[in-house]
Amino acid sequence: MTRIRKIVLTEDEMPRQWYNLAADVKCPPFMSPDGPVPPEAWESVFPMNLVEQEYSTQRWVDIPEEILNLLTRWRPAPMHRAYDLEKALGTPAKIYYKNESLSPAGSHKPNTAVAQAWYNKQFGTKKLTTETGAGQWGSALSFACSLVGLECKVFMVRISFDQKPFRQLMMQTWGGECVASPSTETQAGRAILEKTPDTPGSLGIAISEAIEAAVTDPSGTTKYSLGSVLNHVMMHQTIIGLEAKKQLEKVGEKLPDVIIGCAGGGSNFAGLAFPFTLDKINGAEIDIIPVEPVSCPTLTQAPYVYDHGDTAKMTPLVAMHSLGHGFVPPPIHAGGLRYHGMSPLVSRAVEDGLMAPRSIHQLECYKAGVLFAKTEGIIPAPETTHAIAAAIQEANKAKEEGKEKVILFNFSGHGLMDLVGYDKYFKGELSDHEFPIDEIAKNHEVLKGYPKP
Amino acid sequence: MTRIRKIVLTEDEMPRQWYNLAADVKCPPFMSPDGPVPPEAWESVFPMNLVEQEYSTQRWVDIPEEILNLLTRWRPAPMHRAYDLEKALGTPAKIYYKNESLSPAGSHKPNTAVAQAWYNKQFGTKKLTTETGAGQWGSALSFACSLVGLECKVFMVRISFDQKPFRQLMMQTWGGECVASPSTETQAGRAILEKTPDTPGSLGIAISEAIEAAVTDPSGTTKYSLGSVLNHVMMHQTIIGLEAKKQLEKVGEKLPDVIIGCAGGGSNFAGLAFPFTLDKINGAEIDIIPVEPVSCPTLTQAPYVYDHGDTAKMTPLVAMHSLGHGFVPPPIHAGGLRYHGMSPLVSRAVEDGLMAPRSIHQLECYKAGVLFAKTEGIIPAPETTHAIAAAIQEANKAKEEGKEKVILFNFSGHGLMDLVGYDKYFKGELSDHEFPIDEIAKNHEVLKGYPKP
């Protein structure tokens, strides 16, 4: 073979430690009306072994052998050189992508799902509750719970629940239970349904419901699990970037010039980007770009504030970019990017100038997704098309500049469960909307008495 | 890591030649009323470079570099050791499976789709027509056509078209056009709709329509493509078994004791089994088991005869096991196994005692599929569950006998587009039916004047 398209690692070459960016980027603490929130305060929500990780500032954390064993069901994940996308663009740039779509659930989400399920199992948890946007996370946690032997209950944002009936069937096949959110099963859900019975739902609402379902379970053995945002989740995902480094080395590449990932809560982006962020902190020149929809522009438009992670204000205050916990994003098909907040570590790194966020319109993203499917072959998830669109922008820029840049993006998931969005795109039923920028100020009214990070 | 779960190959280790079983197993020729069908007779249907392959008895055929390059989008495919399935069964057997579900279309079908698309492109073809059962083949050919730059038209068996709307959207995303069969677009389709307007359709009918659409195109640049049955298709799939051999070697295994694949037209089964069939011909002791549904028992119940490959009798006579070209299999969810005939090479190898076919009921297969999803993690296609069910039978037999057998099966595809079947299974809406054995004799009435193979 004259050229290598797919760079693989053996199981022996898998990273044995996660990288924790909290060692190198300092986030303000979680806050409550009584001041900083101590680890113990999370006891009813998360198992203490994961709370410990959440607060840890240790740079490298060993991956337990049993978690490695769970990960080998699909990891290490291949990295591809996008020769045919490059050719279609006529760019001198070299485009690589890390393929996270090959997990049984179809995305990067199982990387933290199996870790969280395993730590919970160790701790004595019997059942996990969670929320899901597009359904990727709910599927991943159902998958992980079935492997380690936990029950799983998923609150799925209503708009996605209706758009993607097959997602529920996936969760069911792995033994998970899935309901549309807002639901009548929680106080938080009932309160929202009373005010807005036709709401499409949001991740913020679904998080409120999932936390309530966990903490109100009288057995005390039900915990809540979050698929993004939190530090320990970002850390579990860094296996993506750590594998990518070994793979770049295998084909003789130095550090990439550009790192790209789509960002809803931040986890797939962080997974690829954080290990390279350490290089940037240590002096390397890398453009690190989290990409979000114009219709939910958390990093590009919203201020860095203290806000709740959920709509019903069940979580403590988190220092992050936030559109306001009351913001309900429009029902775009990239359901995983419909979140008002953002990972505190990603938010802080953006504030520190380590990352340069970008927002892209829906139609440009679908166009990029179709070009990718017809050249590289894989149909991307609507979320993933945001990363592809940004990679194409960068490749075109490299063409204008005549530079042979190395661009690496995260192919976070396949779109086989999201084809209804493509259908609407082909039928011309999708359009772009400018974000009503006044909404941020309106939604930030209620944050006025909150501390400043 | 104490044990390797996933055995990977690099692109450099990919097989460079296909194995052609026609060198070692002798099939009677295609027949027409005028006697054996010469290669030229296929001219309006297939490009001559593929017809040449169809008639070839050369044992090893070089894979063109450009086809290898197309295959590297997802190949080499990993082979997994099913540690957790073994544990759940408590078997001393070692179970391996070749994972063909990681292709962009989700199954083994692209192995021959990219080869056929490439040979057609070389020959000057502009457009391919084909049929599809469950939708795996239609998706695969749309995918392949988009990569090499051909138009693609797919006739999809109506029952699957209705059960699996997302399959059409997949084909559309890759630029393929998909219609339900029988359609009003062909004479064959209209004739069947007139007689049986409510027919669920069948592969036999869809083949008739696709051939008619190709040969009646006045431009002469439209050809037909078949996703299974024919010798050249089987040969393109042998890359599966040839990779598997290298992978078994990597973990120090000798030849497996048992080889298993589900068989509709025979292609995924042949792909894994044919390279090992050569070992069996050369004296190795291997049980080679094609698995089919009880409701469509071509190899286990139907005689070895000359019959047409399609319902409208557009194909020449093929020497194969056949339930009769008029047979319309019941609308089971394993749409890819609903075919009245079988690969001539597989049929002949069964006649020669090289393979021992087996049929399994639907409910046992779904049960096996769910156990696999909950242990190994991947949700199998309904077709693939037949191979899993047989592997479980063999593992249980090894347990009874106390033997550490090596079982290798082909995981032909994932079930993410087929979850409606799982839903019905969970709701208790599926049942098993004995096959009405008299139907074979009835359907064979019309074959009475045909030659005998």
PDB file of C-alpha atoms in Angstrom, chain B residues 331-443:
ATOM      1  CA  PRO B 331     -42.049 -11.456   6.331  1.00  0.00           C
ATOM      2  CA  ILE B 332     -39.524 -12.210   9.082  1.00  0.00           C
ATOM      3  CA  HIS B 333     -37.281  -9.395  10.298  1.00  0.00           C
ATOM      4  CA  ALA B 334     -34.099 -11.007   9.001  1.00  0.00           C
ATOM      5  CA  GLY B 335     -34.874  -9.614   5.542  1.00  0.00           C
ATOM      6  CA  GLY B 336     -31.447 -10.537   4.200  1.00  0.00           C
ATOM      7  CA  LEU B 337     -32.224 -14.230   4.717  1.00  0.00           C
ATOM      8  CA  ARG B 338     -35.492 -14.138   2.751  1.00  0.00           C
ATOM      9  CA  TYR B 339     -34.255 -15.643  -0.532  1.00  0.00           C
ATOM     10  CA  HIS B 340     -35.531 -18.732  -2.333  1.00  0.00           C
ATOM     11  CA  GLY B 341     -32.119 -19.714  -3.700  1.00  0.00           C
ATOM     12  CA  MET B 342     -28.504 -19.912  -2.552  1.00  0.00           C
ATOM     13  CA  SER B 343     -25.008 -19.321  -3.859  1.00  0.00           C
ATOM     14  CA  PRO B 344     -24.137 -22.102  -6.352  1.00  0.00           C
ATOM     15  CA  LEU B 345     -20.733 -22.534  -4.690  1.00  0.00           C
ATOM     16  CA  VAL B 346     -22.224 -22.856  -1.213  1.00  0.00           C
ATOM     17  CA  SER B 347     -24.901 -25.206  -2.589  1.00  0.00           C
ATOM     18  CA  ARG B 348     -22.330 -27.388  -4.324  1.00  0.00           C
ATOM     19  CA  ALA B 349     -20.047 -27.417  -1.265  1.00  0.00           C
ATOM     20  CA  VAL B 350     -23.005 -28.608   0.824  1.00  0.00           C
ATOM     21  CA  GLU B 351     -23.717 -31.340  -1.754  1.00  0.00           C
ATOM     22  CA  ASP B 352     -20.050 -32.333  -1.587  1.00  0.00           C
ATOM     23  CA  GLY B 353     -20.291 -32.735   2.198  1.00  0.00           C
ATOM     24  CA  LEU B 354     -17.948 -29.842   2.944  1.00  0.00           C
ATOM     25  CA  MET B 355     -20.564 -27.905   4.909  1.00  0.00           C
ATOM     26  CA  ALA B 356     -23.335 -28.857   7.322  1.00  0.00           C
ATOM     27  CA  PRO B 357     -26.251 -26.392   7.123  1.00  0.00           C
ATOM     28  CA  ARG B 358     -28.537 -25.727  10.076  1.00  0.00           C
ATOM     29  CA  SER B 359     -31.826 -23.847  10.495  1.00  0.00           C
ATOM     30  CA  ILE B 360     -32.860 -21.975  13.651  1.00  0.00           C
ATOM     31  CA  HIS B 361     -36.145 -20.431  14.777  1.00  0.00           C
ATOM     32  CA  GLN B 362     -36.565 -16.649  15.015  1.00  0.00           C
ATOM     33  CA  LEU B 363     -37.148 -16.452  18.788  1.00  0.00           C
ATOM     34  CA  GLU B 364     -33.983 -18.402  19.623  1.00  0.00           C
ATOM     35  CA  CYS B 365     -32.074 -16.013  17.353  1.00  0.00           C
ATOM     36  CA  TYR B 366     -33.429 -12.848  18.992  1.00  0.00           C
ATOM     37  CA  LYS B 367     -32.689 -14.312  22.428  1.00  0.00           C
ATOM     38  CA  ALA B 368     -29.105 -14.933  21.302  1.00  0.00           C
ATOM     39  CA  GLY B 369     -28.890 -11.401  19.890  1.00  0.00           C
ATOM     40  CA  VAL B 370     -29.975  -9.801  23.154  1.00  0.00           C
ATOM     41  CA  LEU B 371     -27.521 -11.923  25.156  1.00  0.00           C
ATOM     42  CA  PHE B 372     -24.772 -10.851  22.769  1.00  0.00           C
ATOM     43  CA  ALA B 373     -25.708  -7.148  23.099  1.00  0.00           C
ATOM     44  CA  LYS B 374     -25.653  -7.388  26.884  1.00  0.00           C
ATOM     45  CA  THR B 375     -22.336  -9.243  27.079  1.00  0.00           C
ATOM     46  CA  GLU B 376     -20.225  -8.255  24.074  1.00  0.00           C
ATOM     47  CA  GLY B 377     -21.938  -4.885  23.672  1.00  0.00           C
ATOM     48  CA  ILE B 378     -22.849  -4.696  19.977  1.00  0.00           C
ATOM     49  CA  ILE B 379     -26.502  -4.963  18.905  1.00  0.00           C
ATOM     50  CA  PRO B 380     -26.532  -7.496  16.036  1.00  0.00           C
ATOM     51  CA  ALA B 381     -28.557  -7.341  12.831  1.00  0.00           C
ATOM     52  CA  PRO B 382     -31.432  -9.879  12.833  1.00  0.00           C
ATOM     53  CA  GLU B 383     -29.541 -11.862  10.161  1.00  0.00           C
ATOM     54  CA  THR B 384     -26.415 -11.952  12.325  1.00  0.00           C
ATOM     55  CA  THR B 385     -28.343 -13.304  15.316  1.00  0.00           C
ATOM     56  CA  HIS B 386     -28.651 -16.584  13.375  1.00  0.00           C
ATOM     57  CA  ALA B 387     -24.870 -16.987  13.412  1.00  0.00           C
ATOM     58  CA  ILE B 388     -24.742 -16.066  17.110  1.00  0.00           C
ATOM     59  CA  ALA B 389     -27.490 -18.554  17.965  1.00  0.00           C
ATOM     60  CA  ALA B 390     -25.557 -21.335  16.207  1.00  0.00           C
ATOM     61  CA  ALA B 391     -22.309 -20.301  17.929  1.00  0.00           C
ATOM     62  CA  ILE B 392     -24.136 -20.550  21.276  1.00  0.00           C
ATOM     63  CA  GLN B 393     -25.441 -24.020  20.345  1.00  0.00           C
ATOM     64  CA  GLU B 394     -21.891 -25.100  19.519  1.00  0.00           C
ATOM     65  CA  ALA B 395     -20.479 -23.534  22.711  1.00  0.00           C
ATOM     66  CA  ASN B 396     -23.090 -25.360  24.773  1.00  0.00           C
ATOM     67  CA  LYS B 397     -22.238 -28.599  22.984  1.00  0.00           C
ATOM     68  CA  ALA B 398     -18.551 -28.036  23.796  1.00  0.00           C
ATOM     69  CA  LYS B 399     -19.580 -27.545  27.427  1.00  0.00           C
ATOM     70  CA  GLU B 400     -21.483 -30.848  27.471  1.00  0.00           C
ATOM     71  CA  GLU B 401     -18.514 -32.599  25.900  1.00  0.00           C
ATOM     72  CA  GLY B 402     -16.013 -30.757  28.107  1.00  0.00           C
ATOM     73  CA  LYS B 403     -13.980 -29.725  25.064  1.00  0.00           C
ATOM     74  CA  GLU B 404     -12.024 -26.476  24.582  1.00  0.00           C
ATOM     75  CA  LYS B 405     -13.164 -25.997  21.015  1.00  0.00           C
ATOM     76  CA  VAL B 406     -12.342 -22.919  18.935  1.00  0.00           C
ATOM     77  CA  ILE B 407     -15.488 -21.427  17.389  1.00  0.00           C
ATOM     78  CA  LEU B 408     -15.281 -18.606  14.859  1.00  0.00           C
ATOM     79  CA  PHE B 409     -18.357 -16.854  13.496  1.00  0.00           C
ATOM     80  CA  ASN B 410     -18.991 -13.914  11.250  1.00  0.00           C
ATOM     81  CA  PHE B 411     -20.589 -10.889  12.898  1.00  0.00           C
ATOM     82  CA  SER B 412     -22.004  -9.745   9.581  1.00  0.00           C
ATOM     83  CA  GLY B 413     -23.669  -6.492  10.626  1.00  0.00           C
ATOM     84  CA  HIS B 414     -25.080  -4.312  13.406  1.00  0.00           C
ATOM     85  CA  GLY B 415     -28.785  -3.976  14.055  1.00  0.00           C
ATOM     86  CA  LEU B 416     -29.075  -0.216  14.587  1.00  0.00           C
ATOM     87  CA  MET B 417     -31.369   0.122  11.570  1.00  0.00           C
ATOM     88  CA  ASP B 418     -33.364  -2.966  12.552  1.00  0.00           C
ATOM     89  CA  LEU B 419     -34.522  -2.114  16.055  1.00  0.00           C
ATOM     90  CA  VAL B 420     -38.208  -2.450  15.206  1.00  0.00           C
ATOM     91  CA  GLY B 421     -37.696  -6.219  15.200  1.00  0.00           C
ATOM     92  CA  TYR B 422     -36.167  -6.094  18.678  1.00  0.00           C
ATOM     93  CA  ASP B 423     -39.075  -3.949  19.870  1.00  0.00           C
ATOM     94  CA  LYS B 424     -41.546  -6.572  18.644  1.00  0.00           C
ATOM     95  CA  TYR B 425     -39.483  -9.304  20.259  1.00  0.00           C
ATOM     96  CA  PHE B 426     -39.508  -7.515  23.630  1.00  0.00           C
ATOM     97  CA  LYS B 427     -43.263  -6.917  23.350  1.00  0.00           C
ATOM     98  CA  GLY B 428     -43.821 -10.638  22.716  1.00  0.00           C
ATOM     99  CA  GLU B 429     -45.258  -9.979  19.259  1.00  0.00           C
ATOM    100  CA  LEU B 430     -42.990 -12.437  17.420  1.00  0.00           C
ATOM    101  CA  SER B 431     -43.583 -16.157  17.209  1.00  0.00           C
ATOM    102  CA  ASP B 432     -42.062 -19.216  15.558  1.00  0.00           C
ATOM    103  CA  HIS B 433     -43.720 -21.054  12.724  1.00  0.00           C
ATOM    104  CA  GLU B 434     -42.961 -24.470  11.339  1.00  0.00           C
ATOM    105  CA  PHE B 435     -42.149 -24.363   7.651  1.00  0.00           C
ATOM    106  CA  PRO B 436     -44.956 -25.837   5.486  1.00  0.00           C
ATOM    107  CA  ILE B 437     -42.802 -28.503   3.893  1.00  0.00           C
ATOM    108  CA  ASP B 438     -45.404 -29.273   1.177  1.00  0.00           C
ATOM    109  CA  GLU B 439     -44.788 -25.847  -0.308  1.00  0.00           C
ATOM    110  CA  ILE B 440     -41.480 -26.956  -1.734  1.00  0.00           C
ATOM    111  CA  ALA B 441     -43.042 -29.710  -3.849  1.00  0.00           C
ATOM    112  CA  LYS B 442     -45.729 -27.250  -4.950  1.00  0.00           C
ATOM    113  CA  ASN B 443     -43.163 -24.639  -5.956  1.00  0.00           C
TER     114      ASN B 443
END
